[in-house]
CSV table of C-alpha atoms in Angstrom, one decimal:
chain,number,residue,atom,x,y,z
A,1,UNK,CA,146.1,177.3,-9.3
A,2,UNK,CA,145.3,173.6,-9.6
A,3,UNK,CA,141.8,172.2,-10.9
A,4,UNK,CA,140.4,170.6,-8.0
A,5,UNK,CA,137.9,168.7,-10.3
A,6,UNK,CA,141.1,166.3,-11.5
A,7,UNK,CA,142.7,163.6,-10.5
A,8,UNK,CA,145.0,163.5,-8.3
A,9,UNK,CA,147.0,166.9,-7.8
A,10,UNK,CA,149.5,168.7,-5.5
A,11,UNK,CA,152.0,167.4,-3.4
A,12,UNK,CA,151.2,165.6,0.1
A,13,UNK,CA,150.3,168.0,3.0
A,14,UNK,CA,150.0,168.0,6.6
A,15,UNK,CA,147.8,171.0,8.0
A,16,UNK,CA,148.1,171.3,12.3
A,17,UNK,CA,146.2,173.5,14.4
A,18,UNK,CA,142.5,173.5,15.6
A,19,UNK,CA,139.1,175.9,15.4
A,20,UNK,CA,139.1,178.9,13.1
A,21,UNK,CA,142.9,179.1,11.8
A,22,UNK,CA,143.4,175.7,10.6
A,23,UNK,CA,139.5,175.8,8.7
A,24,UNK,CA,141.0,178.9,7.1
A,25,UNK,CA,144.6,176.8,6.2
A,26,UNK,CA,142.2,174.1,5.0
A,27,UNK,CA,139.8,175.8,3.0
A,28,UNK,CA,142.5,177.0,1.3
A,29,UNK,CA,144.8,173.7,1.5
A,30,UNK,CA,142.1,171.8,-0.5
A,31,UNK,CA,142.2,174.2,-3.7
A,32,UNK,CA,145.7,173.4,-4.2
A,33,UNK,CA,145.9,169.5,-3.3
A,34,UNK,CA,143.6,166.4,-3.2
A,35,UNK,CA,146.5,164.6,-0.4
A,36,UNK,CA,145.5,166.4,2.6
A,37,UNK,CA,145.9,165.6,5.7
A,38,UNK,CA,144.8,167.8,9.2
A,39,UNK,CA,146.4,166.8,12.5
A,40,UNK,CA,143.6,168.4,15.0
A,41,UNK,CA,144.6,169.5,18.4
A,42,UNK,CA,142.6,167.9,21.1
A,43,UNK,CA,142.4,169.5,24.4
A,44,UNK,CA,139.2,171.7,23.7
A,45,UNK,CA,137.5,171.8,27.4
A,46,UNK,CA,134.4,174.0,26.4
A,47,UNK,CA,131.0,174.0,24.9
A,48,UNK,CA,129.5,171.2,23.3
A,49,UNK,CA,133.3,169.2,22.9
A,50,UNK,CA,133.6,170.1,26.6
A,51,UNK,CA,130.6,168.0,27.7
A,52,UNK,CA,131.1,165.7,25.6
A,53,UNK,CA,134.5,165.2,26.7
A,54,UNK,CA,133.0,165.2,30.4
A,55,UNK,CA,130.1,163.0,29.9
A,56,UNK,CA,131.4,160.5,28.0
A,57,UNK,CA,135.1,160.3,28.4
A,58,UNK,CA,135.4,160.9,24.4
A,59,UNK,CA,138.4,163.0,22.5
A,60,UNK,CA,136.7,166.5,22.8
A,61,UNK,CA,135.2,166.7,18.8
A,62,UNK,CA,134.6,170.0,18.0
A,63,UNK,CA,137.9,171.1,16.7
A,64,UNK,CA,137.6,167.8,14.5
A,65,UNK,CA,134.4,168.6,13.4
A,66,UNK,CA,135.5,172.1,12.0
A,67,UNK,CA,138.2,170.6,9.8
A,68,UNK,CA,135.7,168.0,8.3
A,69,UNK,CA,134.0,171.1,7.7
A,70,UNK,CA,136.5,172.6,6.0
A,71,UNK,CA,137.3,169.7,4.1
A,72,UNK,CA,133.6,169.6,2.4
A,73,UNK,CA,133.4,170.0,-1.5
A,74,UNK,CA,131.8,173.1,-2.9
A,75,UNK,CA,129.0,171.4,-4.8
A,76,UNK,CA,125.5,171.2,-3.8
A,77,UNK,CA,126.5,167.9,-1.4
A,78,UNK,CA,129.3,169.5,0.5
A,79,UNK,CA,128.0,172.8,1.4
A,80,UNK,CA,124.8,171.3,2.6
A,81,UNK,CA,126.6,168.6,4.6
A,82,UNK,CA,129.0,171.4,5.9
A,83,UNK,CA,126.0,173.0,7.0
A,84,UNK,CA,124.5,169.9,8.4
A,85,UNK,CA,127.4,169.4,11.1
A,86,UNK,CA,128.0,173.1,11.8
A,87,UNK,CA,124.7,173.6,13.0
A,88,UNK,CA,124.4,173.8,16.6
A,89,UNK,CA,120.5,173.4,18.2
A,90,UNK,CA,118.9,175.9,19.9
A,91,UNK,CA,116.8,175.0,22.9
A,92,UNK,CA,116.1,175.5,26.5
A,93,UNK,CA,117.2,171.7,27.2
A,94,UNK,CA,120.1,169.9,27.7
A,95,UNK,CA,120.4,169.8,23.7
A,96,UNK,CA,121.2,173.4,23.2
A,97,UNK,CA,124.4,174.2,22.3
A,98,UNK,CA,125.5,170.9,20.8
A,99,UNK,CA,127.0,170.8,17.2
A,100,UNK,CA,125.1,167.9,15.0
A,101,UNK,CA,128.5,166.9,13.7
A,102,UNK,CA,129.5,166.5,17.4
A,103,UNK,CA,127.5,164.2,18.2
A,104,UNK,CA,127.7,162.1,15.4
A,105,UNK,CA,131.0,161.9,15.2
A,106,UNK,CA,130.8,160.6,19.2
A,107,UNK,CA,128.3,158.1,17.8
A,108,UNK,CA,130.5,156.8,14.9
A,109,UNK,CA,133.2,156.6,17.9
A,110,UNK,CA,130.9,154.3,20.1
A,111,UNK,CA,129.9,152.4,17.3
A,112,UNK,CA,133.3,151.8,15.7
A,113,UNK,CA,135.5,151.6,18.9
A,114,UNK,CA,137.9,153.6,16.6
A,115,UNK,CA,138.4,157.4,16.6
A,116,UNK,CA,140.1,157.5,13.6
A,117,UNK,CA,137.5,155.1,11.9
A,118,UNK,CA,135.2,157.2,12.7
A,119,UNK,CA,136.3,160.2,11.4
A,120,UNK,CA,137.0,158.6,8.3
A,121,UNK,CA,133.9,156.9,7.8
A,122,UNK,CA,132.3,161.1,8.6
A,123,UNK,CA,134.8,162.1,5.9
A,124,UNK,CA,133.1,160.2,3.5
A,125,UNK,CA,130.1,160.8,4.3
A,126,UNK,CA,130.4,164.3,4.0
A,127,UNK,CA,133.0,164.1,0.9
A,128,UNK,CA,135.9,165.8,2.4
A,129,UNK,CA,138.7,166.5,0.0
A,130,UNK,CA,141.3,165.2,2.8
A,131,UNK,CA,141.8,163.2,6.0
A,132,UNK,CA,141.5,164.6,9.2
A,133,UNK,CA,143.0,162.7,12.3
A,134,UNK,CA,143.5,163.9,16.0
A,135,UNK,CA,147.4,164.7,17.1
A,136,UNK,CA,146.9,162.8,20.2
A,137,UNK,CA,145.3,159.3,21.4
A,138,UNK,CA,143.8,160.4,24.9
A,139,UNK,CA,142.2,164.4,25.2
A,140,UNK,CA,144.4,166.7,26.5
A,141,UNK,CA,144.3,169.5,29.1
A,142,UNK,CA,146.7,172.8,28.2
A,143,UNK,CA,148.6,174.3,31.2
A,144,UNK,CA,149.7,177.4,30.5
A,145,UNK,CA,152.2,180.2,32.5
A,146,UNK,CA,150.4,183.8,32.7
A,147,UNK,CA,152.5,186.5,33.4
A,148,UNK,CA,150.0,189.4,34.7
A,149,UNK,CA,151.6,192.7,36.6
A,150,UNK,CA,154.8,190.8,37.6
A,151,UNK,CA,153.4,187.9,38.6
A,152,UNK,CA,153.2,184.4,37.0
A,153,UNK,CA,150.8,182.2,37.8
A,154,UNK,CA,149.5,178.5,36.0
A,155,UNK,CA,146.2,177.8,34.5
A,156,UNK,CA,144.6,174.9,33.4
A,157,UNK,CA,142.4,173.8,30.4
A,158,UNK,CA,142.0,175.6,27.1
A,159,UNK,CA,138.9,177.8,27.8
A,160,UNK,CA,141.2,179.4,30.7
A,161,UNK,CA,144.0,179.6,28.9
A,162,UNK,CA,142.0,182.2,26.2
A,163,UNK,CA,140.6,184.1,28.5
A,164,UNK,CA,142.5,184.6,31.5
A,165,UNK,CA,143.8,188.2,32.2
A,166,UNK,CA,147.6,188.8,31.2
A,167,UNK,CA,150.1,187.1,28.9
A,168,UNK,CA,150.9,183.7,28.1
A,169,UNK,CA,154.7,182.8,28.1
A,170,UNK,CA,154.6,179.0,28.2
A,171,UNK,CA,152.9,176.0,27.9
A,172,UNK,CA,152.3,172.0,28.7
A,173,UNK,CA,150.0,169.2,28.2
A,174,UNK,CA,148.5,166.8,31.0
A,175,UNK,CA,148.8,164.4,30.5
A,176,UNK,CA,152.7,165.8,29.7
A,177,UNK,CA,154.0,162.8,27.8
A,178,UNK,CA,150.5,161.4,25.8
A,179,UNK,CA,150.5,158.8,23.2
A,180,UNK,CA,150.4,160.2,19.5
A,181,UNK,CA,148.0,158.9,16.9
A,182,UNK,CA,150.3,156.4,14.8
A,183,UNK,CA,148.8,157.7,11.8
A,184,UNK,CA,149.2,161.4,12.5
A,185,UNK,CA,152.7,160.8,12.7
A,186,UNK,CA,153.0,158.5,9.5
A,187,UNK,CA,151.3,161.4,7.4
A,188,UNK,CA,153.8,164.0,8.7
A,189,UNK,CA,157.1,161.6,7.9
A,190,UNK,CA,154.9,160.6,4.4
A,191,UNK,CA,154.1,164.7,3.3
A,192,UNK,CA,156.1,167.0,1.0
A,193,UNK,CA,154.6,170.1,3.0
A,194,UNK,CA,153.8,170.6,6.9
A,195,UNK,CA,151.7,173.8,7.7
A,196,UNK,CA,151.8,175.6,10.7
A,197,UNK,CA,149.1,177.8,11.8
A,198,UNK,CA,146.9,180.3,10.9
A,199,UNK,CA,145.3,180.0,14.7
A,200,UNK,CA,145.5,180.3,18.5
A,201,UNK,CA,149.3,180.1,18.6
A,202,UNK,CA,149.4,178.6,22.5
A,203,UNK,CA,146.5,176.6,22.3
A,204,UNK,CA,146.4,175.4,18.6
A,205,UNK,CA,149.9,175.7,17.3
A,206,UNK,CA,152.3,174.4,19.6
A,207,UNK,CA,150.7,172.0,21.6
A,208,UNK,CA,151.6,169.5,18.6
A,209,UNK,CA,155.0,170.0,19.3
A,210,UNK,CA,154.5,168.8,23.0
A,211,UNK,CA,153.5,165.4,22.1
A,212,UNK,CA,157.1,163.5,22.1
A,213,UNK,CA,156.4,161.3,18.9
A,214,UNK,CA,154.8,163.8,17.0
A,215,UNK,CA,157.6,166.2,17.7
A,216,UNK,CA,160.1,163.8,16.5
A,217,UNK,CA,158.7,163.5,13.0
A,218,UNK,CA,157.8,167.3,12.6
A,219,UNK,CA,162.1,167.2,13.5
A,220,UNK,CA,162.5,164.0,11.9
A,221,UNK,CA,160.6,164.4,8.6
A,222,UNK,CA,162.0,165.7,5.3
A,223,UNK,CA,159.1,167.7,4.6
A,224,UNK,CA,159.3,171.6,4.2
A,225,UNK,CA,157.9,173.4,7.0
A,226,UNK,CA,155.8,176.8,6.4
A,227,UNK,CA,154.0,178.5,9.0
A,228,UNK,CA,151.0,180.9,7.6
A,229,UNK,CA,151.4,184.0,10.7
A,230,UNK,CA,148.0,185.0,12.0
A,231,UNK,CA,146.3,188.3,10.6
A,232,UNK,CA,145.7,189.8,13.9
A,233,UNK,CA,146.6,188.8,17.7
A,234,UNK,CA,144.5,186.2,19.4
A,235,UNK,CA,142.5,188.3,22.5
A,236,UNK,CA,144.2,186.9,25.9
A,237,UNK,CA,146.6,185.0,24.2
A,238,UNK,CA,148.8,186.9,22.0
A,239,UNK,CA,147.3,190.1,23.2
A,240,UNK,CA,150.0,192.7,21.5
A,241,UNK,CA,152.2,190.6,19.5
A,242,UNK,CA,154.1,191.5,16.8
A,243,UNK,CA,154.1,188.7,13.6
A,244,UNK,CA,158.2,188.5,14.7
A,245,UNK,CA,156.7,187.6,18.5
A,246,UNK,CA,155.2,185.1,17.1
A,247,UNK,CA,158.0,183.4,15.5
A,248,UNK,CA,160.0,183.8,18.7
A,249,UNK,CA,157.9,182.0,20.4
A,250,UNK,CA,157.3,179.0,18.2
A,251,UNK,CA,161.4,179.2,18.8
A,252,UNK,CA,161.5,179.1,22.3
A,253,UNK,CA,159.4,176.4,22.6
A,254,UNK,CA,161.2,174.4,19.9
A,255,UNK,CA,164.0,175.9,19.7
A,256,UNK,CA,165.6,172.9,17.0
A,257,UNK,CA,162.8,173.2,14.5
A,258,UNK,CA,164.1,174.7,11.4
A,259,UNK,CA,161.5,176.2,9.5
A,260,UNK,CA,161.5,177.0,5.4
A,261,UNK,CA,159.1,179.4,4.5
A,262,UNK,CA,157.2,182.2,6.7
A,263,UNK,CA,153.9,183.3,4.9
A,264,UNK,CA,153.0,186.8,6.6
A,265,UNK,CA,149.8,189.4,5.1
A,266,UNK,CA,151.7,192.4,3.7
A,267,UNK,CA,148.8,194.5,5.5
A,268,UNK,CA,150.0,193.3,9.0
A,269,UNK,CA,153.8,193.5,8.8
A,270,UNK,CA,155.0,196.9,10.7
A,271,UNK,CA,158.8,195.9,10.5
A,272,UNK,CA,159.7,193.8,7.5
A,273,UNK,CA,163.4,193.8,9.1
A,274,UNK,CA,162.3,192.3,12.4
A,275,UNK,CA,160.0,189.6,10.6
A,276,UNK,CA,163.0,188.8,8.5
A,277,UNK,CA,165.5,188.3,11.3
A,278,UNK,CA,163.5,186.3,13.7
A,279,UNK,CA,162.6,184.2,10.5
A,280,UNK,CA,166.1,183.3,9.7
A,281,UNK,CA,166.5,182.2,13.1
A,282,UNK,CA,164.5,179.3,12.7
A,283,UNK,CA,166.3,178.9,9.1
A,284,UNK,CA,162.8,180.6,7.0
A,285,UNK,CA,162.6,183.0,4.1
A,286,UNK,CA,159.5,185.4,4.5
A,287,UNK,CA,157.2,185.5,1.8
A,288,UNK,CA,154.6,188.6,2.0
A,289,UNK,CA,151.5,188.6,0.2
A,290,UNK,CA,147.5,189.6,0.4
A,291,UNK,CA,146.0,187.3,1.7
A,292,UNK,CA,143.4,188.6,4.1
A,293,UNK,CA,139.8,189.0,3.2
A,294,UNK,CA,139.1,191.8,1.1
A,295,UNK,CA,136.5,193.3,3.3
A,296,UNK,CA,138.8,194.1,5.9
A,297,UNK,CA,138.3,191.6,8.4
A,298,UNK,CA,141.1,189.7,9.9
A,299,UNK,CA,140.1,186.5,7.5
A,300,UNK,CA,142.5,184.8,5.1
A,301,UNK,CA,140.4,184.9,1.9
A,302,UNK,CA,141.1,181.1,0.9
A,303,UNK,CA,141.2,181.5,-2.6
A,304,UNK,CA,144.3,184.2,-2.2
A,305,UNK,CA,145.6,182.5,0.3
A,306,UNK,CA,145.4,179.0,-1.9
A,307,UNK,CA,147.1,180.7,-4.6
A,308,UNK,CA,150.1,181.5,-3.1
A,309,UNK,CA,150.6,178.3,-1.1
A,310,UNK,CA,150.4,176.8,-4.5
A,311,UNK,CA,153.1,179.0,-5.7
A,312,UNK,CA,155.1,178.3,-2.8
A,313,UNK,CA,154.7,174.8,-3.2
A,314,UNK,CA,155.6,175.1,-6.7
A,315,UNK,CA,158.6,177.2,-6.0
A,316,UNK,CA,157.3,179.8,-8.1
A,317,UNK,CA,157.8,182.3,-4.8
């Protein structure tokens, strides 16, 4: 696996999703290149980003946040600064709940006029071995299609979409047709590597495909595409599915993205066959591998899970 003490290593790579799954792909992503880039979802409508969104008509942060997170060295600097904007106050006022990094990333916004400024300048503060940028240039509210008993119905907003009772088969963004960041879309034409997932597949993973101009370079760019399958199904989501269901889906809402390489735990995979075909569909090779935490949790363990995305990356798999 590549030293991440040296200079300049590992090819450019472009890391999408939001929340848990993509600070697992980045944790992970950082241990095998020092050209990072994580293009955040941003239509988070709960907690702290939620009020924040509300209040102050700001991109919701929190997902934004957690990839900084990610990003943060392992030295005594970027674990306590990881720390530092994790931490969410406790109180009985109008304070609890709020994530520190939250609300200085707002303030860098207000300050700066310039979301992506302002993450950058929080990047550096914090040291982050990458770039993190949000996919879109307004926030964005998911509507999804729940099929429960028979009966579809819509829901709106991200929080609703993850817990409401049945299963998702669809979704769109309002508003539907939202200006992408310029610079999200330069680092997926610019990258070598574009990751998909791990992570809430409707609400983290394809919503990048619904912004028009981000879609055309994830089509347009030359960059191999790999999508890291989730280690267990997302509760009121993807209650149920199969890591084959998965891929179908990404294929039904995108159905002329080819995709290169499908990275699936070998502890999660019931029908190898079925993985296989719905993977060539969208023009993939599987690759199976451990890469879930050892305890038994459904966690990718980063280091595992860094060393064979550098293998992949190196064609050694």
């Amino acid at each position: 696996m590549s030293d991440v003490g040296s200079a300049g290593f590992g090819p450019p790579v472009v890391a999408l999703g939001g929340g848990h799954g993509l600070y697992a792909s980045l944790s992970a992503l950082r241990m095998v290149t020092d050209r990072l880039t994580a293009v955040v979802t941003v239509a988070d409508d709960g907690g702290s980003s939620g009020r924040l969104r509300r209040e102050l008509g700001v991109l919701p942060p929190g997902d934004l946040r957690m990839a900084l997170a990610a990003l943060c060295g392992d030295d005594e600097w970027g674990s306590t600064w990881s720390e530092v904007v994790q931490h969410r106050f406790r109180s009985e006022g109008e304070l609890h709940g709020h994530a520190v990094g939250n609300l200085l990333i707002v303030a860098l916004w207000e300050l700066l006029g310039d979301p992506v400024a302002g993450l950058d300048w929080v990047g550096r503060l914090l040291g982050a071995h990458g770039r993190v940028l949000p996919m879109a240039s307004v926030p964005l509210d998911i509507v999804a299609e729940v099929e429960l008993d028979g009966v579809i119905s819509t829901v709106r907003g991200q929080v609703a979409c993850a817990l409401t009772p049945g299963r998702v088969q669809a979704i769109s963004l309002v508003p539907e047709d939202p200006p992408a960041r310029p610079e999200a879309v330069a680092a997926v034409l610019e990258a070598e590597w574009v990751v998909f997932g791990p992570g809430s597949w409707f609400t983290s993973v394809l919503p990048h495909l619904k912004v028009p101009e981000l879609a055309m370079a994830l089509y347009a760019t030359k960059a191999k595409r790999l999508v890291t399958l989730n280690l267990a199904p997302q509760p009121g989501e993807t209650d149920d599915f199969s890591p084959q269901q998965h891929l179908e889906v990404l294929r039904q809402h995108a159905p002329d993205l080819s995709i290169d390489v499908v990275l699936a735990d070998t502890g999660v995979v019931d029908d190898p066959d079925a993985l296989e075909k719905a993977a060539a569909a969208l023009g993939a090779r599987v690759v199976m591998a451990d890469v879930a935490a050892a305890d038994g949790s459904p966690r990718h363990d980063p280091r595992r899970l860094a060393s064979v995305l550098d293998e992949i990356f190196l064609q050694k798999r």
